[in-house]
Coordinates of C-alpha atoms in Angstrom, one line a residue:
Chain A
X1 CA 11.5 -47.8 -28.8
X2 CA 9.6 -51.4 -29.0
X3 CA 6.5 -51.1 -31.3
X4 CA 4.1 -51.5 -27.4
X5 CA 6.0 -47.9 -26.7
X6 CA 5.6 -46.4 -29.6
X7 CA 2.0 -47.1 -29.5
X8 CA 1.3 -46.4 -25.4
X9 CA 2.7 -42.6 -26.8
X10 CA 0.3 -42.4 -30.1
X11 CA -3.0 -44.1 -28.8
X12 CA -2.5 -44.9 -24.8
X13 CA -1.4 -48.3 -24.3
X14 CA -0.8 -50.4 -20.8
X15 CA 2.5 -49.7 -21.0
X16 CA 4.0 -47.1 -18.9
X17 CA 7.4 -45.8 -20.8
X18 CA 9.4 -44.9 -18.8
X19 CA 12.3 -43.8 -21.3
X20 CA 11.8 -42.8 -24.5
X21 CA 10.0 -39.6 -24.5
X22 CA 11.5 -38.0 -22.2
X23 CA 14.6 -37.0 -23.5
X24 CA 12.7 -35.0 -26.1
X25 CA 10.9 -33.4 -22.8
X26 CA 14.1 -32.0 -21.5
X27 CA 15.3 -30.7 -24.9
X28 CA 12.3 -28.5 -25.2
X29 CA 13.2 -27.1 -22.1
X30 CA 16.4 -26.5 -23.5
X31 CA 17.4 -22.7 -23.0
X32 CA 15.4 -21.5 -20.7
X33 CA 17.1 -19.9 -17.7
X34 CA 15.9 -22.0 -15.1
X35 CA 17.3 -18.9 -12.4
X36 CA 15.4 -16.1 -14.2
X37 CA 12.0 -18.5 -13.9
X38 CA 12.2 -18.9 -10.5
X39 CA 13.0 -15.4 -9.7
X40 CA 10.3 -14.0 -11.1
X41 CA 7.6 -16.0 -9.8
X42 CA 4.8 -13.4 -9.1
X43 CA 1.5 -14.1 -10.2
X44 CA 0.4 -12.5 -13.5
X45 CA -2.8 -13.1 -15.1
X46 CA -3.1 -14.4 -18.1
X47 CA -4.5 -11.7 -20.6
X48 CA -7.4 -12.0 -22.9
X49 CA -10.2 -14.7 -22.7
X50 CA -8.3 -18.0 -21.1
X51 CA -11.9 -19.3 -19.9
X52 CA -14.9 -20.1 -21.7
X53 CA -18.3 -20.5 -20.7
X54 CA -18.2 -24.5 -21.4
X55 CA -15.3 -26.1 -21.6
X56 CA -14.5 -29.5 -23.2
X57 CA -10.9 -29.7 -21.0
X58 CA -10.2 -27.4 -18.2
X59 CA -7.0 -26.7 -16.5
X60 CA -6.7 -24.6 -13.7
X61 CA -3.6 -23.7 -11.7
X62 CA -1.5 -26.1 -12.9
X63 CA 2.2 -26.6 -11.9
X64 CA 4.9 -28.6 -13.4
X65 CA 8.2 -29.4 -11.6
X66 CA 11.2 -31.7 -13.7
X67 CA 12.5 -32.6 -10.0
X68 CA 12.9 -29.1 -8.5
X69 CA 12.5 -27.2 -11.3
X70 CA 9.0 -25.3 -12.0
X71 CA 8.7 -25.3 -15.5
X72 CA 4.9 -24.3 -15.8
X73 CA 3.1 -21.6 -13.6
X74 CA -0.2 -21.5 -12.8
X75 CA -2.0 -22.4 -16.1
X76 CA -5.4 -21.6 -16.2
X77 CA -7.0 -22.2 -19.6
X78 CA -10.0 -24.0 -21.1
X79 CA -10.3 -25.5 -24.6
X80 CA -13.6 -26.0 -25.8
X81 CA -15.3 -28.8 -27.9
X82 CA -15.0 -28.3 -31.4
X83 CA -12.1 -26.3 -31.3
X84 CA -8.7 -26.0 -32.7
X85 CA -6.3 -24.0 -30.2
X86 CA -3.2 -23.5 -31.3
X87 CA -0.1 -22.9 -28.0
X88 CA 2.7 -21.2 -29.5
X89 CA 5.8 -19.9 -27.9
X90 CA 9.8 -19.7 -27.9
X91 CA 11.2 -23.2 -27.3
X92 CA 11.6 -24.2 -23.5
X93 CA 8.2 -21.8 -22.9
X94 CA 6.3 -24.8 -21.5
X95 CA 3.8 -25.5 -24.4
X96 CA 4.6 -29.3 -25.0
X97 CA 5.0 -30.3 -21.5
X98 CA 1.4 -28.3 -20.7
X99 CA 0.1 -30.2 -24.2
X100 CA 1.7 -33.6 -22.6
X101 CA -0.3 -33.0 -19.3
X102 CA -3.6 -33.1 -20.8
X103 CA -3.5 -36.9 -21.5
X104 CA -1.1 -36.9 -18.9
X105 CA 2.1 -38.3 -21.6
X106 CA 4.1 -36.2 -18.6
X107 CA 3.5 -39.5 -16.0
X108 CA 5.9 -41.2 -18.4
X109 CA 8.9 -39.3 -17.2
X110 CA 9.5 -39.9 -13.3
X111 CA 11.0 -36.8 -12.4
X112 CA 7.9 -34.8 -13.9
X113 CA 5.6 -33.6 -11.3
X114 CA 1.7 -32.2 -12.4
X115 CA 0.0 -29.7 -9.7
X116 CA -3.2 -28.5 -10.3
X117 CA -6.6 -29.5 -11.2
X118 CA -7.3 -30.9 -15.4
X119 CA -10.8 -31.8 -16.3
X120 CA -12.2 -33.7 -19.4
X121 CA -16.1 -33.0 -19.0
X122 CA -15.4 -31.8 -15.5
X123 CA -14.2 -35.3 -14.8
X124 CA -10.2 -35.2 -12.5
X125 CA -7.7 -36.8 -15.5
X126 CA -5.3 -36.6 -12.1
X127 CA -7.4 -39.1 -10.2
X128 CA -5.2 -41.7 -8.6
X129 CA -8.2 -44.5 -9.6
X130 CA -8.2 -43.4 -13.1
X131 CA -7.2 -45.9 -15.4
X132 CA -5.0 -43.8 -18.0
X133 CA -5.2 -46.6 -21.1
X134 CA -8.8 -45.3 -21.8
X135 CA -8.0 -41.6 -21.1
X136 CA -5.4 -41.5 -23.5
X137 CA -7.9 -43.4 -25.7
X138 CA -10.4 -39.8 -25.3
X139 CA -7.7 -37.8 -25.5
X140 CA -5.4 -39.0 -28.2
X141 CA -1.4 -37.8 -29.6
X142 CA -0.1 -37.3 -33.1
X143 CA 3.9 -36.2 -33.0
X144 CA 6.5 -34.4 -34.7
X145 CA 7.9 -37.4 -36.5
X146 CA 5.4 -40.0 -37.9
X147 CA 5.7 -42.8 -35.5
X148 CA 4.2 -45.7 -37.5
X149 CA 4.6 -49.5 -36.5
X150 CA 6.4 -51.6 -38.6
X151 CA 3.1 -53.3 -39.7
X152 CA 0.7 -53.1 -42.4
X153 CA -1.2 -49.8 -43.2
X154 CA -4.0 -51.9 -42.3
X155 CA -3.1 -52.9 -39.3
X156 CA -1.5 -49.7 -37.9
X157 CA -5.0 -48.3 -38.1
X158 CA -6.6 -51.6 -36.6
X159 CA -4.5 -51.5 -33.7
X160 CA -5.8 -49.9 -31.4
X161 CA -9.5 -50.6 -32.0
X162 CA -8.4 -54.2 -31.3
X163 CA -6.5 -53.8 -28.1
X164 CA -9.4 -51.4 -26.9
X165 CA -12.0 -54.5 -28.2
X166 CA -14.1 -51.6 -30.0
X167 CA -14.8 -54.0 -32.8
X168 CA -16.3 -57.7 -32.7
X169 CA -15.6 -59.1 -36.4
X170 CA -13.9 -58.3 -39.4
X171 CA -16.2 -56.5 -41.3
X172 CA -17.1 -54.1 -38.5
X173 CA -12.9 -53.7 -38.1
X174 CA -12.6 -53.2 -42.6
X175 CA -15.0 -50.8 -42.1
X176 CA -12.9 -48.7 -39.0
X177 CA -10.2 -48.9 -41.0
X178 CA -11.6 -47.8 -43.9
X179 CA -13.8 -44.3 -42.3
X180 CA -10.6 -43.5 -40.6
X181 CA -8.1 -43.4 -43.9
X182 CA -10.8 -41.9 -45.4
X183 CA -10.8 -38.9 -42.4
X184 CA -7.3 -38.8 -42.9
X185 CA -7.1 -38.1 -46.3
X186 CA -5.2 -40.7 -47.2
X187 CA -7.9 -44.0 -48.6
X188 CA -7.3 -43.1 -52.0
X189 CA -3.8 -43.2 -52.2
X190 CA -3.5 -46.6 -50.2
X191 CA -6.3 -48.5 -50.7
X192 CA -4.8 -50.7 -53.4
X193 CA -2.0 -51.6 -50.6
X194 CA -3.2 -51.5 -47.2
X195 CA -1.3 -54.9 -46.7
X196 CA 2.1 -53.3 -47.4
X197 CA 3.9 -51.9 -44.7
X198 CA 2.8 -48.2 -43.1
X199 CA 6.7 -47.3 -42.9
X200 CA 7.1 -47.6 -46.9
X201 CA 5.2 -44.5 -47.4
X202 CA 6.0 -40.6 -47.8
X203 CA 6.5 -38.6 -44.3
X204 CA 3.0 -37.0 -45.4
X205 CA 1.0 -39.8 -45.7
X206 CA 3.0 -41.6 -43.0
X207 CA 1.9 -38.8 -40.6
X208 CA -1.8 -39.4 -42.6
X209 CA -1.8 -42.4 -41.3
X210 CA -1.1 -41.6 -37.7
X211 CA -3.8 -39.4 -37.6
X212 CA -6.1 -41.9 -39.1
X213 CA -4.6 -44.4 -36.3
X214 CA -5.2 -41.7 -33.7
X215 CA -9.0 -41.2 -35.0
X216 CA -9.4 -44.8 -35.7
X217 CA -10.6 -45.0 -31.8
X218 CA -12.8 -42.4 -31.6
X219 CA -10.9 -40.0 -29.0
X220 CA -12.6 -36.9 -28.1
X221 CA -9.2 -34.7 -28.0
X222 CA -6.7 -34.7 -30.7
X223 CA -3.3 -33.5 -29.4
X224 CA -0.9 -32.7 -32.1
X225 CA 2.6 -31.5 -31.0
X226 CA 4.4 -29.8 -34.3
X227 CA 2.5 -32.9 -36.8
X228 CA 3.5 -30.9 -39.5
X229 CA 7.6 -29.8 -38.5
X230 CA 8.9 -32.7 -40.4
X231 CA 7.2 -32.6 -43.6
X232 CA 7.2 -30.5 -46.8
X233 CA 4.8 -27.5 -48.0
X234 CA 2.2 -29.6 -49.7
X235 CA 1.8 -32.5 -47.4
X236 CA 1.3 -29.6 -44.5
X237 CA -1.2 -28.0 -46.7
X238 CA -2.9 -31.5 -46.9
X239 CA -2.7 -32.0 -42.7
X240 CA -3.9 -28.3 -42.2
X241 CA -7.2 -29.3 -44.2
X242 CA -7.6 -32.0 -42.1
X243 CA -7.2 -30.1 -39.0
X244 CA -10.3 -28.3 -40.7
X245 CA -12.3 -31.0 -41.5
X246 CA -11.2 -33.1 -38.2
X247 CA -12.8 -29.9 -35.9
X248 CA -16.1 -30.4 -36.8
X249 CA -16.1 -33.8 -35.1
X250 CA -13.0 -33.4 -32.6
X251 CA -11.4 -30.9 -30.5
X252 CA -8.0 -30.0 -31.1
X253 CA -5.0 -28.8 -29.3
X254 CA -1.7 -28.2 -31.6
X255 CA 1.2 -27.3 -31.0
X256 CA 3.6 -25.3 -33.4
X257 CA 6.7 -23.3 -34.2
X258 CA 5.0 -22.4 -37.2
X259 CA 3.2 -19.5 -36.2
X260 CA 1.5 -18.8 -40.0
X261 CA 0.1 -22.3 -39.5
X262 CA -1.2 -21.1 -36.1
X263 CA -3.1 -18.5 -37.8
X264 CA -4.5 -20.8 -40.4
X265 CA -5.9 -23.8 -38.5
X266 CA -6.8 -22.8 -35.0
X267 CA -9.3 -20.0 -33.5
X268 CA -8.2 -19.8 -30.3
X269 CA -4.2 -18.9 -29.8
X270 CA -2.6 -19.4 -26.6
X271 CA 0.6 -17.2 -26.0
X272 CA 3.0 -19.4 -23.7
X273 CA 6.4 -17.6 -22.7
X274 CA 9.0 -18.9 -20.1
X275 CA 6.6 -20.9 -18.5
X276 CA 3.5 -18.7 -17.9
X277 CA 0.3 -18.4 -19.8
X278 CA 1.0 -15.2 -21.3
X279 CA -2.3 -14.4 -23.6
X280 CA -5.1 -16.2 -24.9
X281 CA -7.7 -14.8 -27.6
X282 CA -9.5 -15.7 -30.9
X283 CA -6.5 -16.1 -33.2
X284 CA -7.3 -13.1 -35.0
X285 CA -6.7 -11.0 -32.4
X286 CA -3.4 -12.1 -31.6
X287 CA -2.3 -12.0 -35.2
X288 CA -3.7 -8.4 -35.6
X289 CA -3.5 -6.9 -32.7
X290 CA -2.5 -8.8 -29.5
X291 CA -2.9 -7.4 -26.1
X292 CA 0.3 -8.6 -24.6
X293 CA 3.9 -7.2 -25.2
X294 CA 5.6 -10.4 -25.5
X295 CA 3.0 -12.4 -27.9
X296 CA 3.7 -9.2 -30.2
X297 CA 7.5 -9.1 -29.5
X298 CA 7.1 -12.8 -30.4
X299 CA 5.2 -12.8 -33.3
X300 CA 6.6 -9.9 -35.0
X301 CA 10.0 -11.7 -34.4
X302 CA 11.3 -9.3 -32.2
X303 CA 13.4 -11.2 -29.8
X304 CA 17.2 -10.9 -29.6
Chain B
X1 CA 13.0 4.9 -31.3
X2 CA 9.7 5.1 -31.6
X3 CA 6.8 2.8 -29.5
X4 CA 6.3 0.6 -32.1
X5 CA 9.7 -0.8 -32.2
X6 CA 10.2 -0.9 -35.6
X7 CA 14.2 -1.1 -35.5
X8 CA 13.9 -4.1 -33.0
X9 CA 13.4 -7.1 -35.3
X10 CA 15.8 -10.3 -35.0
X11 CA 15.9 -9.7 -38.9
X12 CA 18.0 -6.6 -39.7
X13 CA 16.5 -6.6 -43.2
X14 CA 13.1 -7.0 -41.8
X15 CA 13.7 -3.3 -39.7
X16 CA 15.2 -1.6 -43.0
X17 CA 12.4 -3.1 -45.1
X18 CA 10.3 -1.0 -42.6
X19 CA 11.6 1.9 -42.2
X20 CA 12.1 2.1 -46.2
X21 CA 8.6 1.9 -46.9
X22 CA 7.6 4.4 -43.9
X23 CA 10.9 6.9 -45.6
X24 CA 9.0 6.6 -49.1
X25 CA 5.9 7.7 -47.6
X26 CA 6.6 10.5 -45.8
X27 CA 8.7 11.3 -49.3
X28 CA 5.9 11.1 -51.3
X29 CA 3.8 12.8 -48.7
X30 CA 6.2 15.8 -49.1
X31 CA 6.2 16.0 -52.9
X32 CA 2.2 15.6 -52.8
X33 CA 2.8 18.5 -49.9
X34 CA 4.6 20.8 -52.7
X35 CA 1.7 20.3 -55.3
X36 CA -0.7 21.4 -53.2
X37 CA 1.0 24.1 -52.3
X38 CA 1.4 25.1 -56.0
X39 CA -2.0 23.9 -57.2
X40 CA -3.0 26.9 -54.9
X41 CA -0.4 29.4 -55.7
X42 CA -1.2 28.6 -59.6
X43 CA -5.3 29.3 -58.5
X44 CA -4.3 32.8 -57.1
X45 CA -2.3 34.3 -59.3
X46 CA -3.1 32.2 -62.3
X47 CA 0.1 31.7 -63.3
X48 CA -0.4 28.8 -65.9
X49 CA 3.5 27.8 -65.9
X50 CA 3.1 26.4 -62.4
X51 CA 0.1 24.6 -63.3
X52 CA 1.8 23.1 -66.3
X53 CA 4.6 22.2 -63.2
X54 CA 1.9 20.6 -61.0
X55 CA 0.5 18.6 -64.4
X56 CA 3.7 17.5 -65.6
X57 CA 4.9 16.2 -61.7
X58 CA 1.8 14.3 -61.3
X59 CA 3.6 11.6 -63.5
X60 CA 6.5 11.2 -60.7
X61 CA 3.6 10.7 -57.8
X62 CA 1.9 8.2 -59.8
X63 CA 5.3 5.7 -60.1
X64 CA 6.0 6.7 -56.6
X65 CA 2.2 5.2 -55.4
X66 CA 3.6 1.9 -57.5
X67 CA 7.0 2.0 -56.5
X68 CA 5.6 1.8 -52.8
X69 CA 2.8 -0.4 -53.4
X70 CA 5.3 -3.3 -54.6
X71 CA 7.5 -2.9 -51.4
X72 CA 4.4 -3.6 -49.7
X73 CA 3.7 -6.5 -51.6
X74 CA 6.7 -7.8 -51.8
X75 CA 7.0 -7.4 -47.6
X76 CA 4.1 -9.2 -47.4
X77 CA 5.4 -12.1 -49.6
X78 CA 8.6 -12.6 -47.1
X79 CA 8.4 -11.0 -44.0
X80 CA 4.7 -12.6 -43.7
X81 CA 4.3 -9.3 -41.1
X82 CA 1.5 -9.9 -38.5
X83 CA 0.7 -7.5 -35.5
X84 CA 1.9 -3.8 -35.9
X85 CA 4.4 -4.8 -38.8
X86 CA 0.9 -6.4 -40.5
X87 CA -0.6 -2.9 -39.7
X88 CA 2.4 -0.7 -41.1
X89 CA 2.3 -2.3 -44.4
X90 CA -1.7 -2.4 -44.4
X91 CA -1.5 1.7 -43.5
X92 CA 1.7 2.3 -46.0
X93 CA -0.7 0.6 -49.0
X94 CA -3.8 2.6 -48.1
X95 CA -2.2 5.7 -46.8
X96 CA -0.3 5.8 -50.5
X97 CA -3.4 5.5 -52.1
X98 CA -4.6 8.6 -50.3
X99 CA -1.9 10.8 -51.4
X100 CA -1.8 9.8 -55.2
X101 CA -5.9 10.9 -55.1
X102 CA -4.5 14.0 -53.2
X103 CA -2.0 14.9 -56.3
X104 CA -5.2 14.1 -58.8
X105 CA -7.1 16.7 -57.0
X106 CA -4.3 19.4 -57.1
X107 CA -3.7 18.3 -60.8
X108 CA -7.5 19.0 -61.0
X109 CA -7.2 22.6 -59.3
X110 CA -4.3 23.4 -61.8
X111 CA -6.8 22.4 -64.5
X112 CA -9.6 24.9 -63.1
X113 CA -6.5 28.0 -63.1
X114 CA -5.4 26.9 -66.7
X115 CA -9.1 26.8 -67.4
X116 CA -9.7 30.0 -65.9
X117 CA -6.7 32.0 -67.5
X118 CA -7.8 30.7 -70.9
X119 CA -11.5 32.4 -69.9
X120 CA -9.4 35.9 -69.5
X121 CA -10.4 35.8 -65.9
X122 CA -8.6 38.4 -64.2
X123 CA -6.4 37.1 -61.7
X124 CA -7.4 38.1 -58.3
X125 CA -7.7 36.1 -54.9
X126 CA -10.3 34.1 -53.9
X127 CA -10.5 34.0 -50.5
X128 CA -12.7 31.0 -50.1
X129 CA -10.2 29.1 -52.1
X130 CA -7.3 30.1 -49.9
X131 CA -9.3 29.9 -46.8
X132 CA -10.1 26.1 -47.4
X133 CA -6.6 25.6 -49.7
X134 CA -4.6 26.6 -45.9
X135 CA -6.6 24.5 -44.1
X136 CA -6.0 21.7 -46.1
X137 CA -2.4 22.0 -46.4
X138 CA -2.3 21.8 -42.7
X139 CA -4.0 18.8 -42.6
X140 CA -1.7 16.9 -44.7
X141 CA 1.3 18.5 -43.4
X142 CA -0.5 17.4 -39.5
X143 CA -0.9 14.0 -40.8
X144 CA 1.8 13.0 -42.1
X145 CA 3.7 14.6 -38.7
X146 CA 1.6 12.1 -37.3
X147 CA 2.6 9.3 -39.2
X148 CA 6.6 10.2 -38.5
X149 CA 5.9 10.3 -34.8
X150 CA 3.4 8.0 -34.6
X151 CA 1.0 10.5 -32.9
X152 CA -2.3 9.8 -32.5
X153 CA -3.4 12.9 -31.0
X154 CA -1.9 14.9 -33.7
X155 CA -4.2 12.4 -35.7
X156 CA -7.1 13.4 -33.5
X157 CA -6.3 17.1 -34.2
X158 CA -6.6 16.3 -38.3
X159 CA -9.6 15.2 -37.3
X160 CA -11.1 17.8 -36.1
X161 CA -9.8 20.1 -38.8
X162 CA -11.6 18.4 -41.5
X163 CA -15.3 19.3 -39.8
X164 CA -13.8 22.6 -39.8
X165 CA -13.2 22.1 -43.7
X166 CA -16.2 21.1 -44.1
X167 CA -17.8 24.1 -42.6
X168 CA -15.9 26.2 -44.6
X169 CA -16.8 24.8 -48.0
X170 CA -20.5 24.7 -46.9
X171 CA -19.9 28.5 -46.6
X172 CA -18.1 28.7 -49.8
X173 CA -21.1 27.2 -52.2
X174 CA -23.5 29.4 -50.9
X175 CA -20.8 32.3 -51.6
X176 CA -20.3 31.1 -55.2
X177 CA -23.6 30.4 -55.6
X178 CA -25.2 33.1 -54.8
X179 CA -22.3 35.0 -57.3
X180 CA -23.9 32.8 -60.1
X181 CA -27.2 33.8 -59.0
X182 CA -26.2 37.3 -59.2
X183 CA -24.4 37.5 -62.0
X184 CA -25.4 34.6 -64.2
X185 CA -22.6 35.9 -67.0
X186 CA -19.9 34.4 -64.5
X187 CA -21.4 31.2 -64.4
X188 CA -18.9 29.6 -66.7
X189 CA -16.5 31.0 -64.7
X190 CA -17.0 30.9 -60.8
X191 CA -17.9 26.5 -61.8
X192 CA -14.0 26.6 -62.1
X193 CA -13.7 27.8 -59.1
X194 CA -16.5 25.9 -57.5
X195 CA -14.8 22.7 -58.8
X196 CA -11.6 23.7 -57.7
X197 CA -13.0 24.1 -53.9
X198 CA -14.7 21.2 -53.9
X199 CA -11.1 19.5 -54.7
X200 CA -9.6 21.0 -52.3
X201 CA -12.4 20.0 -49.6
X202 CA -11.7 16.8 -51.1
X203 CA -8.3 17.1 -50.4
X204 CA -9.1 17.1 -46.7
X205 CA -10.5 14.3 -46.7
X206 CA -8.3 12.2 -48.0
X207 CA -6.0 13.5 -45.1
X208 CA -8.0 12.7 -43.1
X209 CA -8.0 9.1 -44.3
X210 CA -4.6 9.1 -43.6
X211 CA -5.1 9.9 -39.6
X212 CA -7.2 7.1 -39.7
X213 CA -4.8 5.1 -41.3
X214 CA -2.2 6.2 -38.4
X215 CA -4.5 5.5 -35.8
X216 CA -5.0 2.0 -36.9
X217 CA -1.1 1.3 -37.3
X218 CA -0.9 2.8 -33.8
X219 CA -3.7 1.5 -31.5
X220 CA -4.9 -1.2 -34.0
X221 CA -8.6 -0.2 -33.8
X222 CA -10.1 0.9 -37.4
X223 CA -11.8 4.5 -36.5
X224 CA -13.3 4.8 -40.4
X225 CA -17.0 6.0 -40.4
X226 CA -17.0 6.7 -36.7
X227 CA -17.9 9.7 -35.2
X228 CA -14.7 12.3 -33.5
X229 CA -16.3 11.9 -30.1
X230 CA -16.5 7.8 -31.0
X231 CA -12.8 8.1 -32.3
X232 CA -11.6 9.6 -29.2
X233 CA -13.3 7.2 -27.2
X234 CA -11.5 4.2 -28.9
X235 CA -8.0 5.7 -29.3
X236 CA -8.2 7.0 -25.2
X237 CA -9.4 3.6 -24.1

């Protein structure tokens, strides 16, 4: 991936990649039985509390196709502001290509098709005249594997507040640089060397630092699909804090195997399984006592 | 097997781990069961030897109630359990710490016959005591049915037989007192028995602590300090 890529994934950039994600798209789908989702197509409604009174993002109804293939049914949810919602599910359930729609990360793979209506302050993210460099700016993405450039620590964070020309001079770019490694967690341990490259550090701080990238232009959503999968108990612990501390200002949307981490950062859970919105209610619910059979079967680690 | 599913965990260990702590349970509940039964029998006939028996076993119930308590822990430290499996270990822990008060009682009513014999009481029934002893026994023996079959309305039923209980002892202090009042010689003597009725009453409650435990595993809905009609409400819902 060229370092414009890498970047039009993390923080919305002009360029439109057209490869490079989406080969991880189609593993996720990986093991699903393509025949059995398209049997059973009947409507089912989500169970729980999928809506909210005011919603930051809204989705309603949406379909996604990979060519022919439905791979998300009629997805109604709404995430609110200030929230951290947590999508869980069995790999191939839909939860990162439904994460991937809501900065719309999904119009970088051609045979990917998005029915439905998604809102960001009741505003269309699917209109044909929106510009999607700005969107992705409001809605930013942290990955599974720390994606930093092969630049500076300073100027992996400065990025994109230059290309998006939210700074005029130097001092006012130190000082974005500086509040976002701070948010991050991660000023301390590189402030002596934010002139040395971003890739020489640990997976943890390197995955610091894209979050403090990600914040450094003020987006409104922070989408994080599995940030913590490739690092190790303590440098999770550290990301999970931030979650915390991130909510008050941003809203949230992760994505995780982990489903102990789901019921440490987030309040809201949402249940995906092959495809359909199974359940959505406060996390503590669906860690105590959830109303559907499959988020229990799930969670309890009852599939065979 | 049963609705909860137990035995249908990807993790074979995870199922055994289960159903061990739910076997230890119901073991325990059987042994607490049998003093009971002999912290009664001891009362009516005061026959000390039995009391000594009911004494002496307390010891075993006690290690049981830690033996359990460190399965849960320990099930809690792997198996991170959530949902029902969250609730079984949650309702193990508590429902354990119900019976070992149970035995404490009984050891309490042997104490009162030992107490009683040493007074040169004559053995003879006391009907109040077996009266609220029988109902008590059922309770337990009710509750823990329940917890094998994960019956909630047998839970319900306990239930209800512990406001009969509580009638019953009601009735019984006004019997005992008004034998003191009577016969203020006796006091010394009908307290033992007083005391050993109130344990038993106690006894009833603690079974019925463990219905609520079951309906919580079961239905996931905490029914503690509610009212029957309240309980049935929640558990029918």
């Amino acid at each position: 991936m060229s370092m414009n890529e890498q970047y039009a994934s993390a923080v919305g950039g002009a360029n439109e990649l057209k490869e490079g994600r989406s080969m991880e798209a189609y593993t996720d789908l990986a093991g699903t039985d393509h025949a059995e989702v398209s049997k059973d197509r009947t409507r089912e409604k989500t169970v729980g509390k999928p809506l909210l009174e005011s919603a930051k993002m809204s989705t309603r109804n949406v379909k996604v196709f990979y060519d022919d293939k439905q791979v998300l049914f009629d997805v109604n949810l709404d995430i609110g502001a200030n929230e951290v919602i947590a999508m869980i599910g069995p790999s191939g359930c839909g939860k990162s290509t439904f994460l991937r729609c809501l900065n719309r990360m999904n119009d970088t793979i051609d045979s990917c098709r998005v029915e439905g209506d998604l809102t960001l302050d009741g505003q269309n993210i699917y209109d044909p005249k929106l510009d999607v460099v700005p969107l992705r700016a409001r809605v930013g993405m942290v990955f599974q594997k720390p994606n930093p450039f092969p630049k500076s620590i300073y100027d992996n964070v400065a990025y994109g507040p230059r290309i998006h020309g939210l700074v005029d001079h130097r001092a006012e770019l130190d000082e974005v640089v500086e509040t976002s490694l701070k948010r991050a967690g991660l000023w301390e341990e590189v402030k002596d060397r934010l002139h040395q490259p971003g890739t020489g550090l640990s997976g943890g701080q390197q995955q610091r630092l894209c979050i403090a990238r990600t914040i450094a232009v003020s987006p409104e959503v922070i989408l994080m699909d599995e940030p913590c999968s490739a690092l190790d108990p303590i440098a999770t612990a550290r990301i999970e804090e931030l979650i915390a501390e991130l909510s008050e200002n941003f809203t949230i949307a992760i994505v995780t195997h982990s489903m102990q981490q789901a019921a440490r950062v987030s309040s809201r859970t949402a249940y995906f399984h092959l495809g359909k919105l199974i359940e959505v209610n406060d996390t503590e619910v669906v860690f105590t006592n959830p109303q559907h059979k499959l988020t229990e079967a799930y969670i309890t680690g009852r599939f065979g | 097997m049963d609705k909860l599913s137990l035995d249908k965990h990807i993790s074979r260990q995870f199922n055994s781990d289960l159903e061990g702590l739910k076997t230890d349970l119901l073991e325990m509940g059987g042994l607490v069961e049998n003093q009971i039964a002999d912290a009664i029998r001891c009362f009516e006939e005061l026959d000390t030897d039995i009391a000594q028996r009911v004494i002496d076993n307390e010891d075993t119930i006690d290690e049981l109630e830690v033996t359990i308590d460190e399965q849960c822990t320990l099930v809690l430290a792997k198996r991170h359990p959530a949902a029902s499996d969250l609730r079984m270990v949650l309702a193990v822990a508590k429902a354990v710490r119900d019976l070992e008060r149970m035995a404490d009682e009984a050891q309490k009513v042997a104490l009162m016959a030992i107490a009683l014999a040493e007074d040169g009481a004559p053995a003879r029934n006391y009907p109040e005591l077996q009266n609220i002893g029988n109902g008590v026994l059922a309770m337990l023996r009710h509750a823990l049915d329940a917890f094998a079959r994960y019956d909630v309305e047998m839970a319900l039923s306990v239930v209800k037989d512990d406001q009969a209980v509580d009638l019953e002892y009601k009735a019984a202090l006004r019997e005992l007192i008004s034998q003191m009042t009577k016969n203020p010689s006796s006091i010394s003597k009908v307290m033992n028995v007083l005391w050993a009725v109130r344990s038993l009453e106690r006894i009833g409650d603690h079974a019925r602590n463990l219905a609520e435990h079951l309906i919580y595993l079961v239905k996931g809905k905490d029914v503690r300090h509610v009212s029957l009609s309240e309980m049935e409400k929640q558990v029918h819902q």
